[in-house]
Amino acid sequence: MGWGQLVADPYGQSYTTNIWLCQCVHCKGESVWMADSKSSEARIGSLIFPYNVSAQPAHECLPEDCKVDFEEAREICGRSPRGAAALLRLCLQKLLGHIGGKGEHIDTDIKALVALGLDSHVQQALDVIRVTGNNAVHPLEMNLEDDHDSVLVLFEMINFIVEERISRPLKTQDRFANLPEKARLAIEKRDKPKG
């Protein structure tokens, strides 16, 4: 890693800042660090850019309109767990429109999906996000600013829901479509209502 301390020059009077630019000699990727006020070395300080993202990435099958909110939540979860939880609640609301709900009212959509036989594990994941997200916007019993781990669970829950309700059905349909045509026709004939 190559390190360089930034120098500011406002109005022709330069001074050394406590901001350091770091570049990897292999990948040429850059990062920006703020040195601790008690030290002049950036290695004893805080990473400013890129943001330190501790949340897992979005599932590859997460719909694009949901991915925008998911990624924004990832970017801010370290600085604002409450903001990230609110964004993931919005992501869930949109996601419900892709998995059989209307995408308007989370609680109503969950109730409708449960009535249609939604797996209880998926229902519980939906409610974890709903309740935690609601508490982010309207604090009731949870203080999310002090509970970073609870917010990280929400990313996991979104990905779990996508795996169960979008990814697995797509994989199954793809595998079924790859069966020999004769076998698929026999299955259709077997399952056709008699009458």
CSV table of C-alpha atoms in Angstrom, one decimal:
chain,number,residue,atom,x,y,z
A,1,MET,CA,0.0,0.0,0.0
A,2,GLY,CA,1.2,3.5,-0.8
A,3,TRP,CA,0.3,6.3,1.5
A,4,GLY,CA,0.2,10.0,0.9
A,5,GLN,CA,-1.0,12.8,3.3
A,6,LEU,CA,-3.2,15.4,1.7
A,7,VAL,CA,-2.2,19.0,1.8
A,8,ALA,CA,-4.7,21.9,1.6
A,9,ASP,CA,-3.9,25.2,0.1
A,10,PRO,CA,-6.8,27.7,0.8
A,11,TYR,CA,-5.9,31.3,-0.1
A,12,GLY,CA,-2.3,30.4,-0.8
A,13,GLN,CA,-1.5,29.2,2.7
A,14,SER,CA,-0.9,25.5,2.6
A,15,TYR,CA,-1.2,23.2,5.6
A,16,THR,CA,-1.1,19.4,6.1
A,17,THR,CA,-4.4,17.7,6.8
A,18,ASN,CA,-5.1,14.6,8.8
A,19,ILE,CA,-6.6,13.0,5.6
A,20,TRP,CA,-4.5,10.3,3.9
A,21,LEU,CA,-4.9,8.8,0.4
A,22,CYS,CA,-4.0,5.1,0.2
A,23,GLN,CA,-3.4,3.2,-3.0
A,24,CYS,CA,-3.0,-0.6,-3.4
A,25,VAL,CA,0.2,-1.2,-5.5
A,26,HIS,CA,-1.4,-4.3,-7.1
A,27,CYS,CA,-5.0,-3.4,-8.0
A,28,LYS,CA,-4.5,0.4,-7.9
A,29,GLY,CA,-7.7,0.7,-5.8
A,30,GLU,CA,-7.8,3.8,-3.6
A,31,SER,CA,-9.1,4.5,-0.2
A,32,VAL,CA,-9.3,7.6,2.0
A,33,TRP,CA,-8.4,7.6,5.7
A,34,MET,CA,-8.7,10.1,8.5
A,35,ALA,CA,-5.9,9.9,11.0
A,36,ASP,CA,-6.8,9.7,14.7
A,37,SER,CA,-6.4,13.2,16.2
A,38,LYS,CA,-3.7,11.8,18.5
A,39,SER,CA,-1.6,10.3,15.7
A,40,SER,CA,-0.1,11.5,12.5
A,41,GLU,CA,-0.3,8.1,10.9
A,42,ALA,CA,-3.4,7.1,8.8
A,43,ARG,CA,-3.0,3.5,9.9
A,44,ILE,CA,-4.3,4.6,13.3
A,45,GLY,CA,-7.5,6.2,12.1
A,46,SER,CA,-10.8,5.6,10.3
A,47,LEU,CA,-11.6,4.5,6.8
A,48,ILE,CA,-13.7,7.2,5.1
A,49,PHE,CA,-14.0,5.9,1.6
A,50,PRO,CA,-15.0,3.4,0.3
A,51,TYR,CA,-17.6,2.8,3.0
A,52,ASN,CA,-17.0,-0.1,5.2
A,53,VAL,CA,-19.9,-2.3,4.2
A,54,SER,CA,-20.5,-5.1,6.7
A,55,ALA,CA,-23.9,-6.3,5.3
A,56,GLN,CA,-24.0,-9.2,2.8
A,57,PRO,CA,-24.6,-8.5,-0.9
A,58,ALA,CA,-28.0,-8.8,-2.5
A,59,HIS,CA,-29.2,-12.1,-3.8
A,60,GLU,CA,-28.6,-12.3,-7.5
A,61,CYS,CA,-32.4,-12.8,-8.1
A,62,LEU,CA,-33.5,-9.7,-6.1
A,63,PRO,CA,-35.6,-7.6,-8.5
A,64,GLU,CA,-33.9,-4.5,-9.8
A,65,ASP,CA,-36.4,-2.1,-8.2
A,66,CYS,CA,-35.7,-3.7,-4.8
A,67,LYS,CA,-31.9,-3.8,-5.3
A,68,VAL,CA,-31.6,0.0,-5.3
A,69,ASP,CA,-33.0,0.2,-1.8
A,70,PHE,CA,-31.0,-2.8,-0.7
A,71,GLU,CA,-27.7,-1.4,-1.9
A,72,GLU,CA,-28.4,2.0,-0.4
A,73,ALA,CA,-29.2,0.3,2.9
A,74,ARG,CA,-25.8,-1.6,2.7
A,75,GLU,CA,-24.0,1.7,2.1
A,76,ILE,CA,-25.4,3.4,5.2
A,77,CYS,CA,-25.9,0.5,7.6
A,78,GLY,CA,-22.6,1.2,9.4
A,79,ARG,CA,-23.4,4.8,9.9
A,80,SER,CA,-27.2,4.6,10.3
A,81,PRO,CA,-28.6,1.2,11.3
A,82,ARG,CA,-32.0,2.9,11.7
A,83,GLY,CA,-31.9,4.4,8.2
A,84,ALA,CA,-30.8,1.0,6.8
A,85,ALA,CA,-33.7,-0.7,8.5
A,86,ALA,CA,-36.2,1.8,7.1
A,87,LEU,CA,-34.8,1.3,3.6
A,88,LEU,CA,-35.0,-2.5,3.9
A,89,ARG,CA,-38.6,-2.2,5.0
A,90,LEU,CA,-39.2,-0.2,1.7
A,91,CYS,CA,-37.3,-2.9,-0.1
A,92,LEU,CA,-39.6,-5.6,1.4
A,93,GLN,CA,-42.7,-3.6,0.4
A,94,LYS,CA,-41.5,-3.6,-3.2
A,95,LEU,CA,-40.5,-7.3,-3.0
A,96,LEU,CA,-43.9,-8.3,-1.9
A,97,GLY,CA,-45.2,-7.1,-5.2
A,98,HIS,CA,-42.9,-9.6,-6.9
A,99,ILE,CA,-43.9,-12.6,-4.8
A,100,GLY,CA,-47.6,-12.5,-4.9
A,101,GLY,CA,-48.6,-9.4,-2.9
A,102,LYS,CA,-49.7,-6.0,-4.1
A,103,GLY,CA,-46.7,-4.2,-2.8
A,104,GLU,CA,-48.8,-1.5,-1.1
A,105,HIS,CA,-49.4,-2.6,2.6
A,106,ILE,CA,-46.9,-5.0,4.0
A,107,ASP,CA,-49.1,-6.5,6.7
A,108,THR,CA,-52.0,-7.0,4.3
A,109,ASP,CA,-49.8,-8.7,1.8
A,110,ILE,CA,-48.3,-11.0,4.4
A,111,LYS,CA,-51.8,-11.9,5.6
A,112,ALA,CA,-52.9,-12.7,2.0
A,113,LEU,CA,-49.8,-14.8,1.3
A,114,VAL,CA,-50.3,-16.8,4.6
A,115,ALA,CA,-53.9,-17.4,3.5
A,116,LEU,CA,-52.6,-18.9,0.3
A,117,GLY,CA,-50.3,-21.3,2.2
A,118,LEU,CA,-47.1,-19.3,2.6
A,119,ASP,CA,-44.4,-21.3,4.4
A,120,SER,CA,-44.2,-20.3,8.0
A,121,HIS,CA,-40.4,-19.7,7.8
A,122,VAL,CA,-40.9,-17.2,5.0
A,123,GLN,CA,-43.8,-15.5,6.9
A,124,GLN,CA,-41.6,-15.1,10.0
A,125,ALA,CA,-38.8,-13.6,7.9
A,126,LEU,CA,-41.2,-11.2,6.4
A,127,ASP,CA,-42.5,-10.2,9.8
A,128,VAL,CA,-38.9,-9.8,11.2
A,129,ILE,CA,-38.3,-7.2,8.5
A,130,ARG,CA,-41.7,-5.5,8.9
A,131,VAL,CA,-41.5,-5.1,12.7
A,132,THR,CA,-37.8,-4.0,12.7
A,133,GLY,CA,-38.4,-1.6,9.8
A,134,ASN,CA,-41.5,-0.2,11.5
A,135,ASN,CA,-39.5,0.4,14.7
A,136,ALA,CA,-36.9,2.2,12.7
A,137,VAL,CA,-39.5,4.7,11.5
A,138,HIS,CA,-41.7,4.7,14.6
A,139,PRO,CA,-39.6,3.7,17.6
A,140,LEU,CA,-41.6,1.4,19.9
A,141,GLU,CA,-39.5,-1.2,21.7
A,142,MET,CA,-36.2,-1.3,19.7
A,143,ASN,CA,-33.4,1.3,19.6
A,144,LEU,CA,-31.8,0.4,16.3
A,145,GLU,CA,-29.0,3.0,16.6
A,146,ASP,CA,-27.5,0.8,19.3
A,147,ASP,CA,-28.3,-2.5,17.7
A,148,HIS,CA,-26.3,-2.9,14.5
A,149,ASP,CA,-26.6,-6.7,14.6
A,150,SER,CA,-30.4,-6.6,14.3
A,151,VAL,CA,-30.1,-4.6,11.1
A,152,LEU,CA,-27.6,-7.0,9.6
A,153,VAL,CA,-30.2,-9.8,10.1
A,154,LEU,CA,-32.6,-7.9,7.9
A,155,PHE,CA,-30.2,-8.2,4.9
A,156,GLU,CA,-30.1,-12.0,5.6
A,157,MET,CA,-33.9,-12.2,5.8
A,158,ILE,CA,-34.4,-10.3,2.4
A,159,ASN,CA,-32.0,-12.8,0.8
A,160,PHE,CA,-33.7,-15.8,2.4
A,161,ILE,CA,-37.1,-14.6,1.1
A,162,VAL,CA,-35.7,-14.1,-2.4
A,163,GLU,CA,-34.1,-17.6,-2.4
A,164,GLU,CA,-37.3,-19.3,-1.2
A,165,ARG,CA,-39.9,-17.4,-3.3
A,166,ILE,CA,-38.0,-16.4,-6.4
A,167,SER,CA,-34.7,-18.3,-6.9
A,168,ARG,CA,-35.8,-21.9,-6.0
A,169,PRO,CA,-39.0,-21.8,-8.1
A,170,LEU,CA,-37.0,-20.5,-11.1
A,171,LYS,CA,-34.4,-23.3,-10.7
A,172,THR,CA,-37.2,-25.9,-10.5
A,173,GLN,CA,-38.9,-24.5,-13.6
A,174,ASP,CA,-35.6,-24.5,-15.5
A,175,ARG,CA,-34.9,-28.1,-14.5
A,176,PHE,CA,-38.4,-29.2,-15.4
A,177,ALA,CA,-38.1,-27.5,-18.8
A,178,ASN,CA,-35.0,-29.4,-19.5
A,179,LEU,CA,-36.7,-32.8,-19.1
A,180,PRO,CA,-37.2,-34.7,-22.3
A,181,GLU,CA,-40.3,-33.6,-24.2
A,182,LYS,CA,-41.8,-37.0,-24.0
A,183,ALA,CA,-41.6,-37.1,-20.2
A,184,ARG,CA,-43.1,-33.6,-19.9
A,185,LEU,CA,-46.0,-34.5,-22.1
A,186,ALA,CA,-46.6,-37.7,-20.1
A,187,ILE,CA,-46.6,-35.5,-16.9
A,188,GLU,CA,-49.1,-33.0,-18.4
A,189,LYS,CA,-51.4,-35.9,-19.5
A,190,ARG,CA,-51.2,-37.5,-16.0
A,191,ASP,CA,-52.0,-34.2,-14.3
A,192,LYS,CA,-54.8,-33.1,-16.7
A,193,PRO,CA,-58.2,-33.0,-15.0
A,194,LYS,CA,-60.5,-35.8,-16.1
A,195,GLY,CA,-63.9,-35.0,-17.3
